[in-house]
Short mmCIF file of N, CA and C in Angstrom, two decimals:
data_model
loop_
_atom_site.label_atom_id
_atom_site.label_comp_id
_atom_site.label_asym_id
_atom_site.label_seq_id
_atom_site.Cartn_x
_atom_site.Cartn_y
_atom_site.Cartn_z
N GLN U 8 0.78 -1.24 0.13
CA GLN U 8 -0.07 -0.14 -0.10
C GLN U 8 0.96 1.22 0.18
N VAL U 9 0.59 2.36 -1.02
CA VAL U 9 1.64 3.29 -0.85
C VAL U 9 1.29 4.19 -0.06
N GLN U 10 2.14 5.04 0.59
CA GLN U 10 1.67 5.92 1.60
C GLN U 10 2.83 6.94 1.51
N LEU U 11 2.30 8.46 1.40
CA LEU U 11 2.61 9.34 1.33
C LEU U 11 2.75 10.13 2.62
N VAL U 12 4.14 10.48 3.17
CA VAL U 12 4.12 11.26 4.41
C VAL U 12 4.95 12.31 4.38
N GLU U 13 3.83 13.58 4.91
CA GLU U 13 4.88 14.67 4.98
C GLU U 13 5.30 15.52 6.13
N PHE U 14 6.30 16.05 6.06
CA PHE U 14 6.99 16.30 7.22
C PHE U 14 6.67 17.91 6.79
N GLY U 15 6.77 18.82 8.21
CA GLY U 15 7.20 20.24 7.65
C GLY U 15 5.91 21.19 8.58
N GLY U 16 5.83 22.18 7.50
CA GLY U 16 4.67 22.93 7.99
C GLY U 16 4.62 23.93 9.19
N GLY U 17 3.79 24.47 9.60
CA GLY U 17 3.79 25.16 10.48
C GLY U 17 3.60 26.74 10.72
N LEU U 18 3.99 27.68 11.45
CA LEU U 18 3.28 28.87 11.53
C LEU U 18 4.34 29.85 11.31
N VAL U 19 4.84 31.07 10.47
CA VAL U 19 5.88 31.49 10.00
C VAL U 19 5.12 33.19 9.90
N GLN U 20 5.66 34.13 9.87
CA GLN U 20 5.73 35.65 9.77
C GLN U 20 6.20 35.63 8.06
N ALA U 21 5.48 36.41 7.69
CA ALA U 21 5.53 37.27 6.65
C ALA U 21 6.98 37.36 5.74
N GLY U 22 7.44 36.71 5.01
CA GLY U 22 9.08 36.86 4.80
C GLY U 22 9.84 35.83 5.18
N GLY U 23 9.49 34.76 6.11
CA GLY U 23 10.03 33.80 6.64
C GLY U 23 10.27 32.76 5.57
N SER U 24 10.43 31.79 6.05
CA SER U 24 10.67 30.83 5.49
C SER U 24 10.55 29.17 6.02
N LEU U 25 10.12 28.05 5.20
CA LEU U 25 9.57 26.77 5.66
C LEU U 25 10.01 25.51 4.57
N ARG U 26 10.32 24.65 5.17
CA ARG U 26 10.63 23.52 4.61
C ARG U 26 9.49 22.62 4.45
N LEU U 27 8.87 21.92 3.40
CA LEU U 27 8.14 20.77 3.63
C LEU U 27 8.88 19.63 2.98
N SER U 28 8.85 18.36 3.56
CA SER U 28 9.11 17.00 2.84
C SER U 28 7.99 16.60 2.87
N CYS U 29 8.30 15.45 1.74
CA CYS U 29 7.05 14.10 1.17
C CYS U 29 7.84 13.12 0.96
N ALA U 30 7.72 11.92 2.09
CA ALA U 30 8.11 10.70 1.89
C ALA U 30 7.54 9.53 0.90
N VAL U 31 7.47 8.83 0.13
CA VAL U 31 6.46 7.91 -0.28
C VAL U 31 7.49 6.06 -0.20
N SER U 32 6.54 5.42 0.30
CA SER U 32 6.82 3.96 0.30
C SER U 32 5.55 3.12 0.07
N GLY U 33 6.01 1.94 0.09
CA GLY U 33 4.98 0.69 -0.22
C GLY U 33 4.94 0.06 -1.67
N ARG U 34 6.06 0.69 -2.62
CA ARG U 34 5.96 -0.11 -3.73
C ARG U 34 7.15 1.08 -4.53
N ALA U 35 7.83 -0.53 -5.11
CA ALA U 35 8.93 0.44 -5.86
C ALA U 35 8.25 0.93 -7.41
N PHE U 36 9.41 2.08 -7.49
CA PHE U 36 8.89 2.48 -8.90
C PHE U 36 10.24 2.89 -9.40
N SER U 37 10.01 3.32 -10.94
CA SER U 37 11.27 3.83 -11.34
C SER U 37 11.39 5.55 -12.28
N ARG U 38 9.73 5.39 -12.48
CA ARG U 38 9.38 6.65 -12.95
C ARG U 38 8.54 7.47 -12.37
N TYR U 39 8.30 8.57 -11.50
CA TYR U 39 7.52 9.25 -10.78
C TYR U 39 7.77 10.97 -11.44
N VAL U 40 6.57 11.70 -10.80
CA VAL U 40 6.36 12.69 -10.74
C VAL U 40 5.68 12.96 -9.22
N MET U 41 6.18 13.77 -8.62
CA MET U 41 6.07 14.09 -7.22
C MET U 41 6.10 15.61 -6.83
N GLY U 42 5.26 16.03 -6.05
CA GLY U 42 5.47 17.38 -5.41
C GLY U 42 4.01 18.00 -4.93
N TRP U 43 3.74 19.10 -4.75
CA TRP U 43 2.88 19.63 -4.27
C TRP U 43 1.86 20.26 -4.66
N PHE U 44 0.24 20.44 -4.24
CA PHE U 44 -0.38 21.33 -4.14
C PHE U 44 -1.03 21.87 -3.10
N ARG U 45 -1.88 22.63 -2.82
CA ARG U 45 -2.62 23.27 -2.15
C ARG U 45 -3.77 23.78 -2.25
N GLN U 46 -4.28 24.15 -0.61
CA GLN U 46 -5.93 24.45 -0.68
C GLN U 46 -5.72 25.12 0.31
N ALA U 47 -6.34 26.56 -0.17
CA ALA U 47 -6.80 27.34 1.07
C ALA U 47 -7.93 27.46 1.51
N PRO U 48 -8.49 27.88 2.11
CA PRO U 48 -9.84 28.10 2.24
C PRO U 48 -10.93 28.52 1.66
N GLY U 49 -12.12 27.71 1.64
CA GLY U 49 -12.89 28.46 0.12
C GLY U 49 -12.53 28.32 -1.39
N LYS U 50 -11.13 27.69 -1.92
CA LYS U 50 -10.56 27.67 -2.70
C LYS U 50 -10.23 26.26 -2.99
N GLU U 51 -10.18 26.10 -4.37
CA GLU U 51 -9.72 24.49 -5.09
C GLU U 51 -8.49 24.57 -4.68
N ARG U 52 -8.11 23.48 -4.77
CA ARG U 52 -6.39 23.25 -4.94
C ARG U 52 -6.11 23.10 -5.76
N GLU U 53 -5.09 23.94 -5.44
CA GLU U 53 -4.07 24.36 -6.97
C GLU U 53 -2.68 23.72 -7.11
N PHE U 54 -2.03 23.49 -7.85
CA PHE U 54 -0.88 23.71 -8.21
C PHE U 54 -0.03 24.35 -8.00
N VAL U 55 1.44 23.78 -7.15
CA VAL U 55 2.54 24.51 -6.32
C VAL U 55 3.67 23.89 -7.23
N SER U 56 4.02 23.23 -7.01
CA SER U 56 5.34 22.68 -8.10
C SER U 56 5.23 21.06 -7.75
N VAL U 57 6.02 20.73 -9.02
CA VAL U 57 6.86 19.26 -8.92
C VAL U 57 7.59 18.96 -9.45
N ILE U 58 8.20 18.00 -9.11
CA ILE U 58 9.70 17.58 -9.70
C ILE U 58 9.48 15.92 -10.33
N THR U 59 10.41 15.61 -11.81
CA THR U 59 10.24 14.19 -11.86
C THR U 59 11.21 13.18 -11.48
N TRP U 60 11.28 12.04 -12.28
CA TRP U 60 12.35 11.18 -12.25
C TRP U 60 13.69 11.30 -12.96
N THR U 61 13.21 12.36 -14.15
CA THR U 61 14.60 13.16 -14.46
C THR U 61 14.96 14.37 -14.15
N SER U 62 14.71 14.57 -12.80
CA SER U 62 14.75 16.13 -12.21
C SER U 62 14.31 17.39 -13.10
N SER U 63 13.38 17.32 -13.67
CA SER U 63 12.83 18.43 -14.49
C SER U 63 11.92 18.95 -13.01
N THR U 64 11.70 20.62 -12.82
CA THR U 64 10.85 20.84 -11.98
C THR U 64 10.05 21.70 -12.92
N TYR U 65 9.15 22.00 -11.85
CA TYR U 65 7.88 22.98 -12.61
C TYR U 65 7.04 23.21 -11.24
N TYR U 66 6.79 24.73 -11.51
CA TYR U 66 6.60 25.71 -10.53
C TYR U 66 5.25 26.87 -11.08
N ALA U 67 3.89 26.92 -10.22
CA ALA U 67 3.31 27.69 -10.50
C ALA U 67 4.06 29.32 -10.14
N ASP U 68 3.23 30.07 -11.20
CA ASP U 68 3.38 31.72 -11.36
C ASP U 68 3.81 32.49 -10.06
N SER U 69 3.11 31.61 -9.41
CA SER U 69 2.68 32.55 -8.05
C SER U 69 4.03 32.44 -6.82
N VAL U 70 4.64 31.00 -7.55
CA VAL U 70 5.51 31.16 -6.20
C VAL U 70 6.99 30.42 -6.83
N LYS U 71 7.14 30.91 -8.29
CA LYS U 71 8.57 31.15 -8.65
C LYS U 71 9.66 32.10 -8.72
N GLY U 72 10.35 31.61 -8.21
CA GLY U 72 11.49 32.30 -7.52
C GLY U 72 11.39 32.72 -5.56
N ARG U 73 10.35 32.04 -5.05
CA ARG U 73 10.47 31.91 -3.99
C ARG U 73 10.94 30.46 -3.47
N PHE U 74 10.04 29.51 -4.53
CA PHE U 74 9.67 28.35 -3.36
C PHE U 74 10.58 27.45 -4.34
N THR U 75 11.42 26.23 -3.82
CA THR U 75 12.59 25.14 -4.79
C THR U 75 12.12 23.96 -4.32
N ILE U 76 11.96 23.34 -5.35
CA ILE U 76 11.85 21.66 -5.22
C ILE U 76 12.93 20.99 -5.47
N SER U 77 13.25 19.98 -4.47
CA SER U 77 14.28 19.22 -4.74
C SER U 77 14.28 17.75 -4.37
N ARG U 78 15.05 16.70 -4.82
CA ARG U 78 15.13 15.78 -4.25
C ARG U 78 15.75 15.11 -3.25
N ASP U 79 15.50 14.45 -2.11
CA ASP U 79 16.77 14.44 -1.24
C ASP U 79 17.10 13.21 -1.29
N ASN U 80 16.42 12.17 -1.69
CA ASN U 80 16.53 10.74 -2.60
C ASN U 80 15.93 10.14 -2.88
N TRP U 81 15.38 9.09 -3.48
CA TRP U 81 14.70 8.33 -4.58
C TRP U 81 13.24 8.72 -4.04
N TYR U 82 13.10 8.52 -2.40
CA TYR U 82 12.27 8.52 -1.92
C TYR U 82 11.23 9.34 -1.18
N THR U 83 12.14 10.76 -1.55
CA THR U 83 11.70 12.07 -0.50
C THR U 83 11.57 12.99 -1.51
N VAL U 84 10.73 13.76 -1.60
CA VAL U 84 10.97 15.64 -2.19
C VAL U 84 10.89 16.38 -1.33
N SER U 85 11.47 17.34 -0.89
CA SER U 85 11.06 18.75 -0.34
C SER U 85 10.59 19.72 -1.14
N LEU U 86 10.31 21.10 -0.53
CA LEU U 86 9.98 22.20 -1.30
C LEU U 86 10.52 23.01 -0.08
N GLN U 87 11.17 23.76 -0.52
CA GLN U 87 12.15 24.84 0.46
C GLN U 87 11.47 25.97 0.24
N MET U 88 10.03 26.87 0.90
CA MET U 88 9.64 28.01 0.86
C MET U 88 10.00 28.89 1.46
N ASN U 89 10.54 30.54 0.67
CA ASN U 89 11.44 31.41 1.17
C ASN U 89 10.17 32.53 0.49
N SER U 90 10.59 33.47 1.32
CA SER U 90 9.83 35.15 1.19
C SER U 90 8.23 34.81 1.20
N LEU U 91 7.74 33.91 2.25
CA LEU U 91 6.38 33.88 2.43
C LEU U 91 6.07 34.84 2.63
N LYS U 92 4.50 34.51 2.00
CA LYS U 92 3.49 35.75 1.73
C LYS U 92 2.17 35.07 2.70
N PRO U 93 1.23 36.01 3.14
CA PRO U 93 -0.05 35.76 3.73
C PRO U 93 -0.54 34.81 2.73
N GLU U 94 -0.66 35.06 1.43
CA GLU U 94 -1.48 34.50 0.47
C GLU U 94 -1.05 33.04 0.12
N ASP U 95 0.42 32.56 0.75
CA ASP U 95 0.63 31.34 0.77
C ASP U 95 0.02 30.49 2.00
N THR U 96 -0.90 31.01 2.65
CA THR U 96 -1.28 30.10 3.73
C THR U 96 -2.42 29.24 3.22
N ALA U 97 -2.01 27.86 3.42
CA ALA U 97 -3.15 26.80 3.05
C ALA U 97 -2.65 25.77 3.17
N VAL U 98 -3.33 24.38 3.48
CA VAL U 98 -2.88 22.98 3.47
C VAL U 98 -2.12 22.44 2.17
N TYR U 99 -1.16 22.16 2.84
CA TYR U 99 0.09 22.05 1.35
C TYR U 99 -0.12 19.88 1.04
N TYR U 100 -0.94 19.63 0.22
CA TYR U 100 -0.78 18.36 -0.26
C TYR U 100 0.67 17.53 -1.13
N CYS U 101 0.97 16.64 -0.58
CA CYS U 101 1.68 15.64 -1.39
C CYS U 101 1.09 15.21 -2.69
N ALA U 102 1.60 14.99 -3.66
CA ALA U 102 0.99 14.04 -4.63
C ALA U 102 2.23 13.68 -5.05
N ALA U 103 1.70 12.24 -5.78
CA ALA U 103 2.68 11.12 -6.40
C ALA U 103 1.98 10.47 -7.41
N GLN U 104 2.58 10.26 -9.04
CA GLN U 104 2.34 9.70 -9.68
C GLN U 104 3.72 8.73 -10.40
N LEU U 105 3.68 7.42 -9.59
CA LEU U 105 4.35 6.66 -9.78
C LEU U 105 4.60 6.02 -11.13
N ASP U 106 4.28 6.29 -11.99
CA ASP U 106 4.00 4.88 -13.06
C ASP U 106 4.85 5.69 -14.56
N GLY U 107 5.12 6.97 -14.34
CA GLY U 107 5.50 7.90 -15.48
C GLY U 107 4.26 8.40 -16.11
N ILE U 108 3.40 8.37 -15.73
CA ILE U 108 2.40 8.65 -16.83
C ILE U 108 2.15 10.14 -16.75
N GLY U 109 2.04 10.88 -18.01
CA GLY U 109 1.63 12.63 -17.72
C GLY U 109 2.64 12.81 -18.86
N SER U 110 2.68 14.15 -18.70
CA SER U 110 3.47 15.28 -19.49
C SER U 110 3.28 16.53 -18.85
N SER U 111 4.63 17.34 -19.23
CA SER U 111 4.32 18.74 -18.67
C SER U 111 3.57 19.16 -19.10
N SER U 112 2.46 19.13 -20.23
CA SER U 112 1.07 19.76 -19.93
C SER U 112 0.02 19.34 -18.98
N THR U 113 0.35 18.18 -18.60
CA THR U 113 -0.63 17.57 -17.14
C THR U 113 -0.07 17.19 -15.97
N TYR U 114 1.35 17.71 -15.56
CA TYR U 114 1.79 17.63 -14.48
C TYR U 114 0.87 18.85 -13.51
N TYR U 115 0.53 19.74 -14.22
CA TYR U 115 -0.67 20.91 -13.55
C TYR U 115 -1.69 20.47 -12.80
N THR U 116 -2.11 19.37 -13.22
CA THR U 116 -3.45 18.77 -12.89
C THR U 116 -3.95 17.85 -12.06
N ARG U 117 -4.53 17.83 -11.18
CA ARG U 117 -4.94 17.03 -9.79
C ARG U 117 -5.05 15.63 -10.16
N GLU U 118 -6.03 15.37 -11.69
CA GLU U 118 -6.29 14.26 -12.14
C GLU U 118 -5.15 13.57 -12.77
N THR U 119 -3.83 14.09 -12.71
CA THR U 119 -2.43 13.60 -13.11
C THR U 119 -1.75 12.77 -12.24
N TYR U 120 -2.21 12.75 -10.68
CA TYR U 120 -1.83 11.95 -9.54
C TYR U 120 -2.65 11.19 -8.88
N ASP U 121 -1.95 9.87 -8.59
CA ASP U 121 -2.90 8.53 -7.79
C ASP U 121 -2.88 8.61 -6.44
N TYR U 122 -1.93 9.21 -5.81
CA TYR U 122 -1.96 9.12 -4.24
C TYR U 122 -1.26 10.74 -3.94
N TRP U 123 -1.73 10.66 -2.73
CA TRP U 123 -2.22 11.99 -2.18
C TRP U 123 -1.76 12.15 -0.56
N GLY U 124 -0.93 12.82 0.07
CA GLY U 124 -0.90 12.76 1.78
C GLY U 124 -1.62 13.43 2.24
N GLN U 125 -1.52 13.34 3.79
CA GLN U 125 -2.77 14.01 4.34
C GLN U 125 -2.63 15.68 4.47
N GLY U 126 -2.10 15.39 3.96
CA GLY U 126 -1.86 17.37 4.10
C GLY U 126 -1.21 17.88 5.09
N THR U 127 -0.57 19.14 5.24
CA THR U 127 0.34 20.16 6.35
C THR U 127 -0.11 21.23 6.25
N GLN U 128 -0.32 21.95 7.35
CA GLN U 128 -0.78 23.16 7.65
C GLN U 128 0.24 24.15 7.03
N VAL U 129 0.29 25.14 6.46
CA VAL U 129 1.20 26.41 6.12
C VAL U 129 0.51 27.43 6.45
N THR U 130 0.97 28.20 7.70
CA THR U 130 0.29 29.48 8.14
C THR U 130 1.16 30.97 8.21
N VAL U 131 0.99 31.54 7.21
CA VAL U 131 1.65 32.63 7.08
C VAL U 131 1.35 34.12 7.95
N SER U 132 1.48 34.60 8.93
CA SER U 132 1.13 35.77 9.58
C SER U 132 1.49 37.00 8.64
N SER U 133 0.70 37.96 8.93
CA SER U 133 1.46 39.31 8.40
C SER U 133 1.63 40.16 9.07
#
């Protein structure tokens, strides 16, 4: 059974930094896309950033230049979030597609991902 376990999150002042990590377990895989979506109260879940098995990275325009996604090892990815803004406040969900399905045009959509973490709260105070 595939599990995604998220680490990090919390409360930070505007301009501060936080780091999120997500570890996947439960099956072997050679191709994957893993990363993060977020959902603010009253809004739909939106794409934040993902990284592929070839180390290609993708970012939402709203976080480019402030967030950096990386692979700590084959099973763990992290999201370094700098210069945080109050509008970054949301529950952040780790997402994974472990069969190499999809392309750069579909990585931004929730339907691409088969597995999801439980979510971790990020709150940025002004």
